[in-house]
mmCIF file of C-alpha atoms in Angstrom:
data_model
loop_
_atom_site.group_PDB
_atom_site.id
_atom_site.type_symbol
_atom_site.label_atom_id
_atom_site.label_comp_id
_atom_site.label_asym_id
_atom_site.label_seq_id
_atom_site.Cartn_x
_atom_site.Cartn_y
_atom_site.Cartn_z
ATOM 1 C CA MET A 1 -11.030 60.479 141.073
ATOM 2 C CA VAL A 2 -11.123 58.137 144.147
ATOM 3 C CA CYS A 3 -9.580 54.651 143.746
ATOM 4 C CA GLY A 4 -9.518 51.797 146.235
ATOM 5 C CA VAL A 5 -6.189 50.829 147.565
ATOM 6 C CA GLY A 6 -5.886 47.322 149.069
ATOM 7 C CA THR A 7 -6.145 47.290 152.856
ATOM 8 C CA GLY A 8 -4.960 43.776 153.626
ATOM 9 C CA GLN A 9 -8.092 42.996 155.702
ATOM 10 C CA THR A 10 -8.318 39.393 156.291
ATOM 11 C CA PHE A 11 -12.173 39.242 156.106
ATOM 12 C CA GLU A 12 -12.068 40.063 152.372
ATOM 13 C CA ALA A 13 -9.274 37.581 151.603
ATOM 14 C CA GLU A 14 -11.027 34.944 153.569
ATOM 15 C CA LEU A 15 -14.268 35.512 151.890
ATOM 16 C CA TRP A 16 -12.707 35.395 148.538
ATOM 17 C CA LYS A 17 -11.128 32.096 149.281
ATOM 18 C CA LYS A 18 -14.493 30.516 150.367
ATOM 19 C CA ILE A 19 -16.295 31.802 147.304
ATOM 20 C CA MET A 20 -13.554 31.677 144.614
ATOM 21 C CA GLY A 21 -11.316 29.039 145.786
ATOM 22 C CA ASN A 22 -7.576 29.403 144.388
ATOM 23 C CA THR A 23 -8.533 32.039 141.726
ATOM 24 C CA PRO A 24 -6.167 34.960 142.263
ATOM 25 C CA ARG A 25 -7.891 37.846 144.042
ATOM 26 C CA PRO A 26 -8.056 41.061 142.063
ATOM 27 C CA GLN A 27 -5.905 43.912 143.352
ATOM 28 C CA TYR A 28 -7.106 47.394 143.388
ATOM 29 C CA PRO A 29 -4.261 50.048 142.975
ATOM 30 C CA GLU A 30 -5.676 51.335 139.861
ATOM 31 C CA TYR A 31 -4.539 54.969 140.720
ATOM 32 C CA PRO A 32 -0.931 54.422 139.187
ATOM 33 C CA LEU A 33 -2.628 53.525 135.712
ATOM 34 C CA ILE A 34 -4.815 56.790 136.009
ATOM 35 C CA TYR A 35 -1.762 58.950 136.989
ATOM 36 C CA ASN A 36 0.312 57.461 134.162
ATOM 37 C CA LEU A 37 -2.516 58.010 131.648
ATOM 38 C CA LEU A 38 -2.925 61.621 132.805
ATOM 39 C CA TYR A 39 0.723 62.210 132.732
ATOM 40 C CA THR A 40 1.126 60.806 129.332
ATOM 41 C CA CYS A 41 -1.584 63.162 128.094
ATOM 42 C CA GLY A 42 0.489 66.071 129.406
ATOM 43 C CA ARG A 43 -1.560 66.628 132.698
ATOM 44 C CA VAL A 44 0.014 67.050 136.079
ATOM 45 C CA PRO A 45 -1.884 64.767 138.476
ATOM 46 C CA HIS A 46 -1.645 64.795 142.217
ATOM 47 C CA VAL A 47 -2.154 61.953 144.573
ATOM 48 C CA ARG A 48 -3.167 61.912 148.209
ATOM 49 C CA PHE A 49 -4.050 58.697 150.377
ATOM 50 C CA ILE A 50 -6.866 58.801 152.851
ATOM 51 C CA ASN A 51 -8.005 56.304 155.493
ATOM 52 C CA TYR A 52 -11.747 56.076 156.353
ATOM 53 C CA THR A 53 -14.184 53.879 158.143
ATOM 54 C CA SER A 54 -17.299 52.654 156.768
ATOM 55 C CA LEU A 55 -20.336 51.691 158.907
ATOM 56 C CA ARG A 56 -23.028 49.706 157.053
ATOM 57 C CA SER A 57 -25.857 47.497 157.983
ATOM 58 C CA PRO A 58 -25.380 43.618 157.248
ATOM 59 C CA GLU A 59 -28.060 43.801 154.582
ATOM 60 C CA ASN A 60 -26.149 46.775 152.778
ATOM 61 C CA MET A 61 -22.937 44.802 152.987
ATOM 62 C CA LEU A 62 -24.562 41.849 151.554
ATOM 63 C CA LYS A 63 -25.833 43.811 148.566
ATOM 64 C CA MET A 64 -22.348 45.268 148.027
ATOM 65 C CA TYR A 65 -20.754 41.882 148.154
ATOM 66 C CA ARG A 66 -23.396 40.495 145.716
ATOM 67 C CA VAL A 67 -22.604 43.205 143.145
ATOM 68 C CA PHE A 68 -18.932 42.761 143.761
ATOM 69 C CA TYR A 69 -18.999 39.014 143.196
ATOM 70 C CA SER A 70 -21.322 39.206 140.319
ATOM 71 C CA ILE A 71 -18.311 40.447 138.287
ATOM 72 C CA TYR A 72 -16.324 37.313 138.908
ATOM 73 C CA THR A 73 -18.939 34.472 139.341
ATOM 74 C CA GLU A 74 -22.525 33.602 139.397
ATOM 75 C CA VAL A 75 -24.112 34.678 142.831
ATOM 76 C CA THR A 76 -26.088 31.697 143.563
ATOM 77 C CA PRO A 77 -28.300 31.287 146.755
ATOM 78 C CA GLU A 78 -25.366 29.226 148.102
ATOM 79 C CA VAL A 79 -22.881 32.117 147.565
ATOM 80 C CA GLU A 80 -25.182 34.544 149.190
ATOM 81 C CA GLU A 81 -25.279 32.272 152.077
ATOM 82 C CA ILE A 82 -21.639 32.119 152.477
ATOM 83 C CA ILE A 83 -21.741 36.004 152.518
ATOM 84 C CA ARG A 84 -24.288 36.120 154.980
ATOM 85 C CA GLU A 85 -22.673 33.821 157.385
ATOM 86 C CA ALA A 86 -19.327 35.415 157.121
ATOM 87 C CA LEU A 87 -21.012 38.933 157.720
ATOM 88 C CA TYR A 88 -22.873 37.333 160.783
ATOM 89 C CA ARG A 89 -19.581 35.903 162.189
ATOM 90 C CA ASP A 90 -17.783 39.111 161.752
ATOM 91 C CA SER A 91 -20.447 41.556 162.936
ATOM 92 C CA GLY A 92 -23.329 39.630 164.494
ATOM 93 C CA GLU A 93 -26.615 41.554 164.111
ATOM 94 C CA GLY A 94 -24.812 44.897 164.516
ATOM 95 C CA PRO A 95 -23.316 47.114 161.966
ATOM 96 C CA CYS A 96 -20.360 46.020 159.736
ATOM 97 C CA VAL A 97 -17.450 48.318 160.315
ATOM 98 C CA ARG A 98 -14.768 48.348 157.615
ATOM 99 C CA LYS A 99 -11.420 50.377 157.335
ATOM 100 C CA TYR A 100 -10.494 51.421 153.961
ATOM 101 C CA ARG A 101 -7.766 53.168 152.235
ATOM 102 C CA SER A 102 -8.166 55.199 148.885
ATOM 103 C CA ALA A 103 -6.058 57.231 146.604
ATOM 104 C CA VAL A 104 -7.443 60.547 145.635
ATOM 105 C CA VAL A 105 -6.194 61.692 142.301
ATOM 106 C CA TRP A 106 -6.736 65.211 140.922
ATOM 107 C CA TRP A 107 -5.483 67.434 138.274
ATOM 108 C CA ASN A 108 -5.973 70.961 136.958
ATOM 109 C CA PRO A 109 -7.426 70.472 133.332
ATOM 110 C CA SER A 110 -5.916 73.858 132.236
ATOM 111 C CA VAL A 111 -2.365 72.929 133.472
ATOM 112 C CA ARG A 112 -0.264 71.024 131.129
ATOM 113 C CA ARG A 113 3.314 69.690 131.434
ATOM 114 C CA LYS A 114 5.841 71.931 130.020
ATOM 115 C CA GLU A 115 7.596 69.201 128.070
ATOM 116 C CA PHE A 116 4.316 68.044 126.547
ATOM 117 C CA THR A 117 3.303 71.499 125.265
ATOM 118 C CA GLY A 118 6.746 72.588 124.327
ATOM 119 C CA ILE A 119 6.531 75.654 126.554
ATOM 120 C CA ALA A 120 9.780 76.578 128.036
#
């Protein structure tokens, strides 16, 4: 599984504030939950963090943000315009470049923790 990890990028924080006001911004470190769930079920999960760069068109980024914000609020034409203006200020007509960090969680389904199975 690949799970997003907050990057602390100011663009996303500023855009959230413009659209959502003082509503607390969601945090994304869901990998500890997945890790703990797997471990509790007797699996031995591994985690590796990766950094990567995404290069997308402004229109593609608009679609992505539209989907994201639709989880938290109604995406009105006014909200779309806020997103569009922010993307233009950030990238102009060129591609939108974002740096991300993710946690990659994997496990071998046939390997179980010894204490969970009772194997010595």
